[in-house]
XYZ file of C-alpha atoms in Angstrom:
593
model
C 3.702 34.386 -7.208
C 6.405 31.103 -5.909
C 5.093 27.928 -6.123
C 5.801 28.114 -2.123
C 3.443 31.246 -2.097
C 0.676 29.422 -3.915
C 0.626 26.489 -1.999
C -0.509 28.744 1.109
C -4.318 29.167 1.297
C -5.423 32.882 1.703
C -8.317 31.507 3.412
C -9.215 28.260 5.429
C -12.634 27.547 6.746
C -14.253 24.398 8.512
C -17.968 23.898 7.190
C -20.730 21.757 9.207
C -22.629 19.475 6.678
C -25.480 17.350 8.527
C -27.514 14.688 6.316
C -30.423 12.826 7.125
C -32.603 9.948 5.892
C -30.608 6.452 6.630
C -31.470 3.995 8.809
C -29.956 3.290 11.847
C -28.731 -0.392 12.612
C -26.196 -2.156 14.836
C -24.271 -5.563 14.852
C -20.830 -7.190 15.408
C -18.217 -5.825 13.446
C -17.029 -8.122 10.270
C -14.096 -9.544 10.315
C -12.270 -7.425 7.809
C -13.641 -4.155 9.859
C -12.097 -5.708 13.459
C -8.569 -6.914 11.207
C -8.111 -3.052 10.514
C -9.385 -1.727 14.069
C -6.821 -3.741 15.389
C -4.413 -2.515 12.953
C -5.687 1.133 13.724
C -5.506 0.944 17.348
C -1.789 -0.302 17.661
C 0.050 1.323 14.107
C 0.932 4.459 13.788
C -1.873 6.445 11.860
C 0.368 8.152 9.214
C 0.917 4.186 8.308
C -2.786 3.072 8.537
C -4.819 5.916 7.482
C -5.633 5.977 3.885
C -6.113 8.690 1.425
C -7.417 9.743 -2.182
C -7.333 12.598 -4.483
C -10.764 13.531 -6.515
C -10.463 16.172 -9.764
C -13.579 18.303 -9.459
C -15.002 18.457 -12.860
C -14.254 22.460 -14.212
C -17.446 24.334 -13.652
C -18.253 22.638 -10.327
C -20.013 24.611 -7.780
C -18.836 24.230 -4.079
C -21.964 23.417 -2.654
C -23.027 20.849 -5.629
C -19.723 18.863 -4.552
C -20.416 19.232 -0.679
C -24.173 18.327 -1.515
C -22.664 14.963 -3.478
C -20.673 14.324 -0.514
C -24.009 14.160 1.858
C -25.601 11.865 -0.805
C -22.846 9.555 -0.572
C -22.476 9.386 3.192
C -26.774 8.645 3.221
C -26.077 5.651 0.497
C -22.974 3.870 2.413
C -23.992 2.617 5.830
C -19.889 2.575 6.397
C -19.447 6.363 6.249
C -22.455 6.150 8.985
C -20.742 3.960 11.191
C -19.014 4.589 14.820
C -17.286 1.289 16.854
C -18.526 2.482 20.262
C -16.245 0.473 22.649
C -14.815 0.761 26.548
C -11.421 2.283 27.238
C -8.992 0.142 26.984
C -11.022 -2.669 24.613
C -11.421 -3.182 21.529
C -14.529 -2.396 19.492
C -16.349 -6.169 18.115
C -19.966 -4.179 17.431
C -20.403 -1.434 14.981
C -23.484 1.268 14.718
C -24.850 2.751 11.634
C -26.685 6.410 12.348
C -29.785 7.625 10.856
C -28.628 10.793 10.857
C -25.298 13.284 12.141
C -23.088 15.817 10.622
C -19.433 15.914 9.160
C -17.364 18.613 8.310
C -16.007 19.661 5.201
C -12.542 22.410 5.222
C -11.984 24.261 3.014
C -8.765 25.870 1.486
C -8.933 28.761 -0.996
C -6.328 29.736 -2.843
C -5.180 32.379 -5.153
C -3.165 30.301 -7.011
C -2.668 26.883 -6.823
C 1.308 25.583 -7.330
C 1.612 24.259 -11.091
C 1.204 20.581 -9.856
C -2.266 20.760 -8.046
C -2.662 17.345 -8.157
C 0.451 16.337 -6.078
C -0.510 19.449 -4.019
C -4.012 18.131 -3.131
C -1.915 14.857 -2.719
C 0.395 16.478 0.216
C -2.674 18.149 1.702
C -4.403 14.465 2.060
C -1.569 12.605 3.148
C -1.019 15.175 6.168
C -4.184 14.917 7.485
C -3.308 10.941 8.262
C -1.045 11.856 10.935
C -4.399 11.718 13.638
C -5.337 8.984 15.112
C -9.511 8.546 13.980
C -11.635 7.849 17.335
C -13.590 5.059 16.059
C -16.159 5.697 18.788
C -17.292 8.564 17.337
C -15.539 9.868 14.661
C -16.930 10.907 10.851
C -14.706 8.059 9.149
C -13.594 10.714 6.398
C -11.533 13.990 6.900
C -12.542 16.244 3.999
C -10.703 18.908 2.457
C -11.517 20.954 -0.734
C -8.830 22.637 -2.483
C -9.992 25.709 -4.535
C -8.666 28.294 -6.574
C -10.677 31.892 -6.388
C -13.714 29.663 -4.537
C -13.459 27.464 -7.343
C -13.340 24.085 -6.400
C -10.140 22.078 -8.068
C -9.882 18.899 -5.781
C -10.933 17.093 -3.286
C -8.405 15.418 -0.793
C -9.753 12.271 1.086
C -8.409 11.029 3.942
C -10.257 7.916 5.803
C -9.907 5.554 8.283
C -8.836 1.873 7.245
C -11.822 0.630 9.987
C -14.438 1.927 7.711
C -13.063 1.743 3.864
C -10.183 0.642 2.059
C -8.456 1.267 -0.953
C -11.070 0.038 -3.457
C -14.137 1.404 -1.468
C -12.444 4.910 -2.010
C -12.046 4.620 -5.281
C -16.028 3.219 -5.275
C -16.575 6.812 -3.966
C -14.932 8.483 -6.650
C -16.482 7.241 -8.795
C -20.031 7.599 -7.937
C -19.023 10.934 -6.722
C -18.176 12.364 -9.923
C -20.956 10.850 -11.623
C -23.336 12.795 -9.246
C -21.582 15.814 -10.100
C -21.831 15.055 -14.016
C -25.848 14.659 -13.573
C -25.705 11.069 -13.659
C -28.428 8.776 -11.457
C -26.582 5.772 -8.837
C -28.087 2.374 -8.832
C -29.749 0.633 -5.734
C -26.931 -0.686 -3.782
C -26.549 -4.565 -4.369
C -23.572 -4.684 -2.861
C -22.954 -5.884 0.812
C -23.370 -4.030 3.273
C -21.104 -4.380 6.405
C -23.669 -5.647 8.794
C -25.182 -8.028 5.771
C -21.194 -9.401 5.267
C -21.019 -9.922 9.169
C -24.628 -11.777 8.818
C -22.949 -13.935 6.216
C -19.427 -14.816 7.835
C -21.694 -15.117 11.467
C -23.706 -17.902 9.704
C -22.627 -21.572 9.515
C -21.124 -21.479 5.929
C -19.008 -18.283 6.731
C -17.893 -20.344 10.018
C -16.688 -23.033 7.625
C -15.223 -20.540 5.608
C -13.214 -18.871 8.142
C -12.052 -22.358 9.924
C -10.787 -23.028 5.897
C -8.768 -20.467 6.122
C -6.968 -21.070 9.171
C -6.203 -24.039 7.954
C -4.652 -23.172 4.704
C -2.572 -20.237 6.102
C -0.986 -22.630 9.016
C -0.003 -25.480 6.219
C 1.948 -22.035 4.385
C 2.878 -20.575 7.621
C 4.240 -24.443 8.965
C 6.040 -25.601 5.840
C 6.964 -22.409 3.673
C 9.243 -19.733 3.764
C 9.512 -17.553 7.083
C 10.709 -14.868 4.920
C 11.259 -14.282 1.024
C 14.017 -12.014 1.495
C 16.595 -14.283 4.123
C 19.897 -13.110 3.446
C 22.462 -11.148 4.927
C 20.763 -7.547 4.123
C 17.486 -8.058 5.572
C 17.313 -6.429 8.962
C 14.957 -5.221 10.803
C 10.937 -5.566 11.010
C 10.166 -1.400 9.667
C 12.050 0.039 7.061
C 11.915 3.354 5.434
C 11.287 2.942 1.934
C 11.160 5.151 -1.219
C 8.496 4.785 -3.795
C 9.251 3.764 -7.461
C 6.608 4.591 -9.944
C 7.148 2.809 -13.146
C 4.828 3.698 -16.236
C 5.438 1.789 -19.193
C 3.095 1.464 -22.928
C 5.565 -0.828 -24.181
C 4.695 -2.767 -21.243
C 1.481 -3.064 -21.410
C 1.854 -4.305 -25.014
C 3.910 -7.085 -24.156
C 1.405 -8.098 -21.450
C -1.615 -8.300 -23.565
C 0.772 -9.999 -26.104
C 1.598 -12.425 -23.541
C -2.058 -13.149 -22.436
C -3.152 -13.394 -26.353
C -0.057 -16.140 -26.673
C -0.937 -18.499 -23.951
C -5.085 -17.332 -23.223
C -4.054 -16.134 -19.534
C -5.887 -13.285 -17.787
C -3.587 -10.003 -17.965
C -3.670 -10.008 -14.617
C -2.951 -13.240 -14.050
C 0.201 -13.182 -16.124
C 1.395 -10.346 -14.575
C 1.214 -11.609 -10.896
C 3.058 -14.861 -12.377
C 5.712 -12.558 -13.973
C 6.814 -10.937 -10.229
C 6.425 -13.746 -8.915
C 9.274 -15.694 -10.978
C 11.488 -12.459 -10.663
C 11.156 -12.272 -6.922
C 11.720 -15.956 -6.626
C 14.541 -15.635 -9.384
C 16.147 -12.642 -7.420
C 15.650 -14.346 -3.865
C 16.853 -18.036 -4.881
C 13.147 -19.328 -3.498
C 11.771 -22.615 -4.612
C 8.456 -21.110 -3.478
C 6.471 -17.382 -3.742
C 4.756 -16.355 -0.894
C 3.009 -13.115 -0.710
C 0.070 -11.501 0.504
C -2.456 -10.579 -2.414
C -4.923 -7.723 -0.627
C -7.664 -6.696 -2.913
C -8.348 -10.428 -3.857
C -10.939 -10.971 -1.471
C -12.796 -8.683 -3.737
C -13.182 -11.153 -6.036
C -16.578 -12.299 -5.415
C -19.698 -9.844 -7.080
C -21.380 -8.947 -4.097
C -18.322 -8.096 -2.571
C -16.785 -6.047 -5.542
C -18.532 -2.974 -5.188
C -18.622 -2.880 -1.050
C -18.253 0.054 0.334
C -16.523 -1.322 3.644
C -12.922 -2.503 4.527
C -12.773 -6.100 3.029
C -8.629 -6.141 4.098
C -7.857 -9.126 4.636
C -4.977 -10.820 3.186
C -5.120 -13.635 0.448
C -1.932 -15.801 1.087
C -0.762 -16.929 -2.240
C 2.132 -19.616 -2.317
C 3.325 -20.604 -5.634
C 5.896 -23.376 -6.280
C 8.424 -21.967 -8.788
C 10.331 -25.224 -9.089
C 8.751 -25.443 -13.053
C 11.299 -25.237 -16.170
C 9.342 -22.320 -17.585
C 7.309 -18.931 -17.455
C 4.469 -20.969 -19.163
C 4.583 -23.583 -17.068
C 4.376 -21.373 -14.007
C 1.514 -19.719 -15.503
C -0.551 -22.737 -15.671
C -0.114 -23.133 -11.708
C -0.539 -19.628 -10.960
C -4.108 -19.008 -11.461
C -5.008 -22.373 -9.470
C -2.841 -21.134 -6.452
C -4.288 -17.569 -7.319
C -7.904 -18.872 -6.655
C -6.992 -21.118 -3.429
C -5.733 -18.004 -2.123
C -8.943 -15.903 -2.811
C -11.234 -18.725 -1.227
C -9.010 -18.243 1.758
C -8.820 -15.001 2.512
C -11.689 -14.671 4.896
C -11.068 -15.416 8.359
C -11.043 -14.137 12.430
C -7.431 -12.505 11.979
C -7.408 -12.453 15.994
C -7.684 -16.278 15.863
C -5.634 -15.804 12.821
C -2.271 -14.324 14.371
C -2.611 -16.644 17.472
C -2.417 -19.506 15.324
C 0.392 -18.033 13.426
C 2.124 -17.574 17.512
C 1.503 -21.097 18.046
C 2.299 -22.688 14.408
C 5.992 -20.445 14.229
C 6.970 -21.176 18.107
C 6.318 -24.670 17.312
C 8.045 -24.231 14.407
C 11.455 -22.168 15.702
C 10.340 -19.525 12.991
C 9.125 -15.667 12.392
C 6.526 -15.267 9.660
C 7.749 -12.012 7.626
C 5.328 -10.586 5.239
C 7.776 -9.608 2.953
C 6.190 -8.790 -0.304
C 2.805 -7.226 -1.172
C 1.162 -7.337 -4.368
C -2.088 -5.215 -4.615
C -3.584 -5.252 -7.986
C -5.927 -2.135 -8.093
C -5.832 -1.922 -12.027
C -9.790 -3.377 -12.480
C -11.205 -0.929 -9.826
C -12.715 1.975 -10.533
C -10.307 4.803 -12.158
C -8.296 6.159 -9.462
C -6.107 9.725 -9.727
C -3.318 7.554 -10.012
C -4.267 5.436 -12.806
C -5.467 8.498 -14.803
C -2.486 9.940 -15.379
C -0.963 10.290 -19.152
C 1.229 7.676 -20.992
C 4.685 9.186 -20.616
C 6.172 11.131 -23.353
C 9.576 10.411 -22.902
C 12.267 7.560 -22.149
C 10.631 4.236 -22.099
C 10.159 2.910 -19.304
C 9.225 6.013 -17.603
C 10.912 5.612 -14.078
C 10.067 7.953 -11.031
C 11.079 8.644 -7.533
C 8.283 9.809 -4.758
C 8.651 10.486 -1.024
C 9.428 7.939 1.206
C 7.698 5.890 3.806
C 7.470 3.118 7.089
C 7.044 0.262 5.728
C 6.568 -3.535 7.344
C 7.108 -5.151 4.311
C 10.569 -5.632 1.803
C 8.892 -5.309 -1.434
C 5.037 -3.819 -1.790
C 3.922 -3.571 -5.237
C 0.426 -1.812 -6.624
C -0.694 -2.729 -9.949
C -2.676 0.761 -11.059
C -3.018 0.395 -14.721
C -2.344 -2.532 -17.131
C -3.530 -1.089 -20.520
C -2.636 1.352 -22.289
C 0.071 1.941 -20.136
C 1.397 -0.650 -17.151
C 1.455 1.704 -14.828
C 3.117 0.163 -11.347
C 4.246 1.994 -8.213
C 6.765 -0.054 -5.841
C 8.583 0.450 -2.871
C 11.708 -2.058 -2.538
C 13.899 -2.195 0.713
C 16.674 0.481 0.136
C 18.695 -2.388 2.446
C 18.628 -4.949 -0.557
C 18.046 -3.030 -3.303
C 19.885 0.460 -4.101
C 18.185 3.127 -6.200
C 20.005 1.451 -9.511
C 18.983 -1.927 -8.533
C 15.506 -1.373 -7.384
C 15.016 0.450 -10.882
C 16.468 -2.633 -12.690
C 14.496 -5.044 -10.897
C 11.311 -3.243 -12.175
C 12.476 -3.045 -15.891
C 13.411 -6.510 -15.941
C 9.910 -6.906 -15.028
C 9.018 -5.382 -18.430
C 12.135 -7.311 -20.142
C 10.544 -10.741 -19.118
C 7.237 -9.570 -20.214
C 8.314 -8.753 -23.055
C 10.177 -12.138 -23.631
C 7.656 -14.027 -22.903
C 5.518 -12.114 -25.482
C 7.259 -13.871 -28.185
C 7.956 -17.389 -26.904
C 7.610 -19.306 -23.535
C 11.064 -18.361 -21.406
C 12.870 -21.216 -19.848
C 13.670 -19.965 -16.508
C 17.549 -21.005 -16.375
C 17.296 -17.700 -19.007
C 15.559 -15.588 -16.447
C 19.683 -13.928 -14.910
C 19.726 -13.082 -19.390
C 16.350 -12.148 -20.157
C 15.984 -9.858 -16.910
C 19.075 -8.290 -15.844
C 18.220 -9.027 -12.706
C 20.681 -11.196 -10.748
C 20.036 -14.126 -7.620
C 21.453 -12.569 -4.425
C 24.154 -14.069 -3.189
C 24.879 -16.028 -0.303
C 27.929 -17.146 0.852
C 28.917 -21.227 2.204
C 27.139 -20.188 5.409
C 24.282 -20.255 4.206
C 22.019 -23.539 3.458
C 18.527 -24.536 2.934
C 16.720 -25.651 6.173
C 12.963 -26.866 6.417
C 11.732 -24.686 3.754
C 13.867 -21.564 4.547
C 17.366 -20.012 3.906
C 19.295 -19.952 6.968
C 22.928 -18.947 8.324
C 23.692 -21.658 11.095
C 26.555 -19.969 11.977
C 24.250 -17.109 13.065
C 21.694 -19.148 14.707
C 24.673 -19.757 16.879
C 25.246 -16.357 17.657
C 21.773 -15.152 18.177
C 21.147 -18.684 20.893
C 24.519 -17.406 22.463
C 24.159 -14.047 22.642
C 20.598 -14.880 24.111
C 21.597 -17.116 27.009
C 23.865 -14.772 28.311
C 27.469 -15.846 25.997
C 27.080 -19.657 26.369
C 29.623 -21.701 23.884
C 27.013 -22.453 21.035
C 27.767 -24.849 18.225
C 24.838 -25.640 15.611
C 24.710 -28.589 13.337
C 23.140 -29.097 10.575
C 21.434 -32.940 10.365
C 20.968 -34.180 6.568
C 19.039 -37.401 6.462
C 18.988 -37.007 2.244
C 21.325 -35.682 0.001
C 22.201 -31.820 0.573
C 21.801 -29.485 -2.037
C 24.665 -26.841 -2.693
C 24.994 -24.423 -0.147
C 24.890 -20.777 -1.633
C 22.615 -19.641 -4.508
C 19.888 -22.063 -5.963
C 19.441 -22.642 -9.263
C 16.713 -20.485 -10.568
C 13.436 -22.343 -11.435
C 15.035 -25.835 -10.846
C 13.328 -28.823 -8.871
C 16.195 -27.869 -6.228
C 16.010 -29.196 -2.889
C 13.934 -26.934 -0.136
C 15.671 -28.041 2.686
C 12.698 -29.632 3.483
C 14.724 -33.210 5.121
C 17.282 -30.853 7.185
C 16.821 -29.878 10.795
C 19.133 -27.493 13.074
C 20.402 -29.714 16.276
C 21.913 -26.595 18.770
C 24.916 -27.773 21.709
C 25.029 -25.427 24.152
C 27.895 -25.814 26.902
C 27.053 -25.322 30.275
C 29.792 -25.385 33.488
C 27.471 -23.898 36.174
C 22.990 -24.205 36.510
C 22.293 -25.208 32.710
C 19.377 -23.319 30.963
C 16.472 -25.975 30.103
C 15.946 -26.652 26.251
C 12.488 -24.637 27.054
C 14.624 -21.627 28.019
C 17.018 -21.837 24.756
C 14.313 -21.857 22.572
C 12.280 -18.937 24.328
C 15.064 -16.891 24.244
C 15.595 -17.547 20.995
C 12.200 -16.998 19.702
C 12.687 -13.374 21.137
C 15.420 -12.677 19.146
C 14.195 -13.659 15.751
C 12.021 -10.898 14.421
C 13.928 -8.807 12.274
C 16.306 -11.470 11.261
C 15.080 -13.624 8.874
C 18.404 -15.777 8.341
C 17.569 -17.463 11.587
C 15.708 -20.353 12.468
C 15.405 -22.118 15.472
C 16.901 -25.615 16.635
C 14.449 -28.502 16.129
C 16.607 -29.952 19.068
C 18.282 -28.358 22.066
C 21.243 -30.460 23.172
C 22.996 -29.117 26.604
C 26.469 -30.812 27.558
C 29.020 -30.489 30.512
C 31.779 -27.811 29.096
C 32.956 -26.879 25.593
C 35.193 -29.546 23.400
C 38.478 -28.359 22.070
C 37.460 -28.193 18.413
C 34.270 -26.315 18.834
C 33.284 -26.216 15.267
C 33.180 -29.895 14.949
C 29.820 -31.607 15.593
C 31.405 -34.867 16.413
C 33.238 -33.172 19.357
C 30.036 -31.784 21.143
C 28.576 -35.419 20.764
C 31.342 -36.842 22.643
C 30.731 -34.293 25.452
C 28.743 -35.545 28.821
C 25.097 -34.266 27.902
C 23.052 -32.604 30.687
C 19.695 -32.691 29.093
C 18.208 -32.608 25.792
C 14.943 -31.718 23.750
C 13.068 -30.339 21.789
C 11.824 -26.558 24.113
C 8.760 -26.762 22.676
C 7.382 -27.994 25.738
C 6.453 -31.175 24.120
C 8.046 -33.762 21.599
C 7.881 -32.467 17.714
């Protein structure tokens, strides 16, 4: 029988499996749960949904796994839970039932393809592609995989609304430890409504407000984007994933933790951080940490979506990897505290913070550390017997970000999958980038790594910008482009834009890797737009700017619109436009910055 052959069940049917004995309760949604419905109700569901793959243990009866199922969905309150809401709303209350029904399909086989793992992996990922109803909806689509009505696997896939990545992997693992005999604990962990109870409450008000806070002093003075330069286009990219699975590298990270007492984890997050910063020219790494708002007990074991980004920034302007990882756990932890909050109130303040601003926040690089959850499929896999490191190629998918990294395993084997814009990085350098990961892991095994070594050590090259580029309130920006984009936006008006130093500039081009160099932080765009006819308003510049922003992160907007009467003669020279008659001036924020 062909692989293709195999991979077609000889027989599919849908089973009804009710359950009984919860307890039904209602309350407002948390704020994780309404971050994801909002998520789930705009994205496309192939991009939101998430999925697992569960080995059933040989010798596994279908109905003992369908009968561990039920017990599951009576312990979790979130596998109970609907989001009853109006057409045309969105849910903010959630229900838990006492009792209801969810089905269970099943696919027999003959014979499954030689890879029934990846198989099972296919069949989950496929059932993404519909949209859950959270009004009334089981939040898990079930399918068993069996060979000869032998259960092999079991392919989860389940809406982001009601679990995430870790509370899957939760589910494994109590799963199988029904099926092996074992007895669960109590549940100590929160429950949905009890987190809503908690962030409701005056202390989890506090909390929340916290967090606004922090992310707007990020969002107001950091980078807009990590990767600004001339390759990074567009806000959705296609990207392939990179599995990397390395012993040698997990040696050289518990080599580097035993050398300086750092948390494996902790050194690891510090080592992509330097190499993104190091391959970017950033002064400062910005990324979005996802399973760190786990970090709390009660909250470690929740079965419930907890997503909710922690916002890590992390000044790289230190003279070493050592020195970074002092900082790093500090800005780690800030991060965590933060990473609770209303993300409605949450994305209008980042409206208001980057119109104010004449910016797009671009989150451009994810790093999701998974490796101290419980085992996943992924992270069970066996050290590779080959070439070291082992590198892989998987399918491709949408992705919002540049660079998403998950951390599955750290010991024996660092096992990382990663998914790099194909637009900055080809196959060759997306699989260098990764090794030099190991590389500086490895370094810094032996001996602290001064960071003007990092190009050496790594392999990995700064990108390269050319004299258009320069350092602007934080961010890397192409003036000459801002000019296009402001021109090209009003319609073809002449547009010069100038670039006001009150301090000493730093080079224009690459910075120095891991230097004290200069963030641009003193520089501000001023933008002269000639007008002969009715002159836009400096509120009208910057609004049609704004709109053209996302997508290009080499742009920033004006801090000053300045209109004049007619083009000078030597249009590339600022001193021209300021002897021009000037029409009006400020800032188009609507009021002065």
């Amino acid at each position: 029988m062909s692989e293709r052959d195999s991979s077609r069940p000889r027989s599919t049917r849908t089973l009804t499996v009710p359950y009984t004995g919860g307890t039904e309760r209602r309350g407002p949604a948390t704020m994780g749960q309404a971050n994801m419905i909002r998520c789930v109700l705009r994205d496309d569901p192939a991009h939101i949904n998430i999925y697992d793959v569960w080995p059933v243990p040989a010798g596994t009866r279908l109905e003992a796994a369908i009968d561990a199922l039920r017990a599951l969905v009576v312990r979790h309150e979130a596998l109970r839970t609907t989001f009853p809401h109006a057409s045309g709303t969105a849910p903010c209350e959630q229900v838990v039932a006492a009792e209801g029904e969810f089905t269970v399909t099943v696919l027999d086989h003959a014979e499954l393809p030689p890879d029934g793992a990846r198989y099972a992996t296919t069949v989950a990922r496929r059932a993404r592609d519909g949209r859950f109803r959270l009004d009334r909806e089981f939040p898990l689509r079930v399918s068993v995989v069996a060979q000869d009505g032998a259960p092999a696997f079991v392919a989860v896939t389940a809406s982001h609304a009601a679990t995430d990545g870790s509370a899957l992997a939760v589910l494994r693992e109590e799963w199988l430890t029904l099926l092996g005999g074992g007895t669960l604990p109590p549940v100590t962990a929160l429950t949905p409504l009890g987190l809503a109870a908690e962030e409701a409450a005056p202390a989890g008000l506090r909390r929340s407000g916290a967090s606004l806070r922090y992310w707007e002093g990020i969002i107001r003075t950091g980078p807009q984007a990590m990767f600004a330069e001339p390759r990074a286009t567009g806000t959705d990219v296609r990207v392939p994933q990179l599995t990397l699975r390395s012993p040698r590298g997990a040696e050289a990270l518990a080599r580097v933790a035993e050398r300086t007492g750092g948390l494996p984890s902790t050194v690891l997050l510090t080592a992509w951080c330097a190499l993104i910063a190091h391959r970017t020219g950033q002064t400062t790494c910005v990324a979005a940490v996802p399973t760190s708002n786990r970090f709390l007990p009660r909250l470690a074991r929740t079965v419930n979506t907890v997503s909710q980004d922690a916002l890590l920034s992390l000044d790289v302007r230190v003279p070493s990897f050592d020195a970074l990882l002092r900082k790093a756990w500090g800005a780690a932890l800030n991060a965590y505290r933060h990473s609770q909050f209303d993300a409605l109130r949450l994305w209008e303040m980042i409206g208001e913070t980057t119109y104010e601003r004449g910016s797009h926040f671009a989150r451009d690089i994810v790093f999701n550390d998974v490796s101290t959850l419980p085992a996943t499929l992924a992270a069970a896999t066996p050290a590779p017997d080959g070439p070291e490191p082992e590198l892989s190629w998987g399918p491709d998918q949408m992705l919002p970000t540049r660079v998403l990294t998950f951390v599955h395993r750290t010991a024996p084997v660092l096992h990382l999958g990663m998914w790099l814009d194909p637009g900055l990085f080809t196959r060759d350098e997306a699989e260098a980038f990764v090794t030099g990961l190991v590389r500086l892991l490895e370094a810094a095994g032996a001996q602290d790594v001064p960071f003007t070594d990092l190009t050496e050590v790594t392999g990995v090259r700064p990108v390269a910008r050319d004299t258009d580029w320069t350092r602007v309130d934080g961010c890397w920006v192409s003036p000459p482009a801002v000019a296009d984009a402001l021109s090209q936006a009003l319609g073809g008006l002449p547009v010069h834009v100038a670039v006001d130093s009150p301090g000493a500039d730093a080079p224009p081009g690459t910075a120095p890797s891991g230097t004290a160099s200069d963030g641009g932080e003193g520089r501000q765009l001023t933008a002269f737009l000639a007008s002969d006819g009715s002159p836009p308003t400096p509120e009208k510049a910057h609004a049609a700017l704004m709109a053209a922003l996302p997508g290009r992160p080499g742009l920033l907007a004006p801090r000053r619109y300045v209109i004049v009467q007619g083009a000078p003669a030597e249009a590339d020279r600022s001193s021209a436009w300021l002897r021009q008659r000037i029409l009006m001036e400020g800032t188009g924020r609507g009021r002065g910055m």
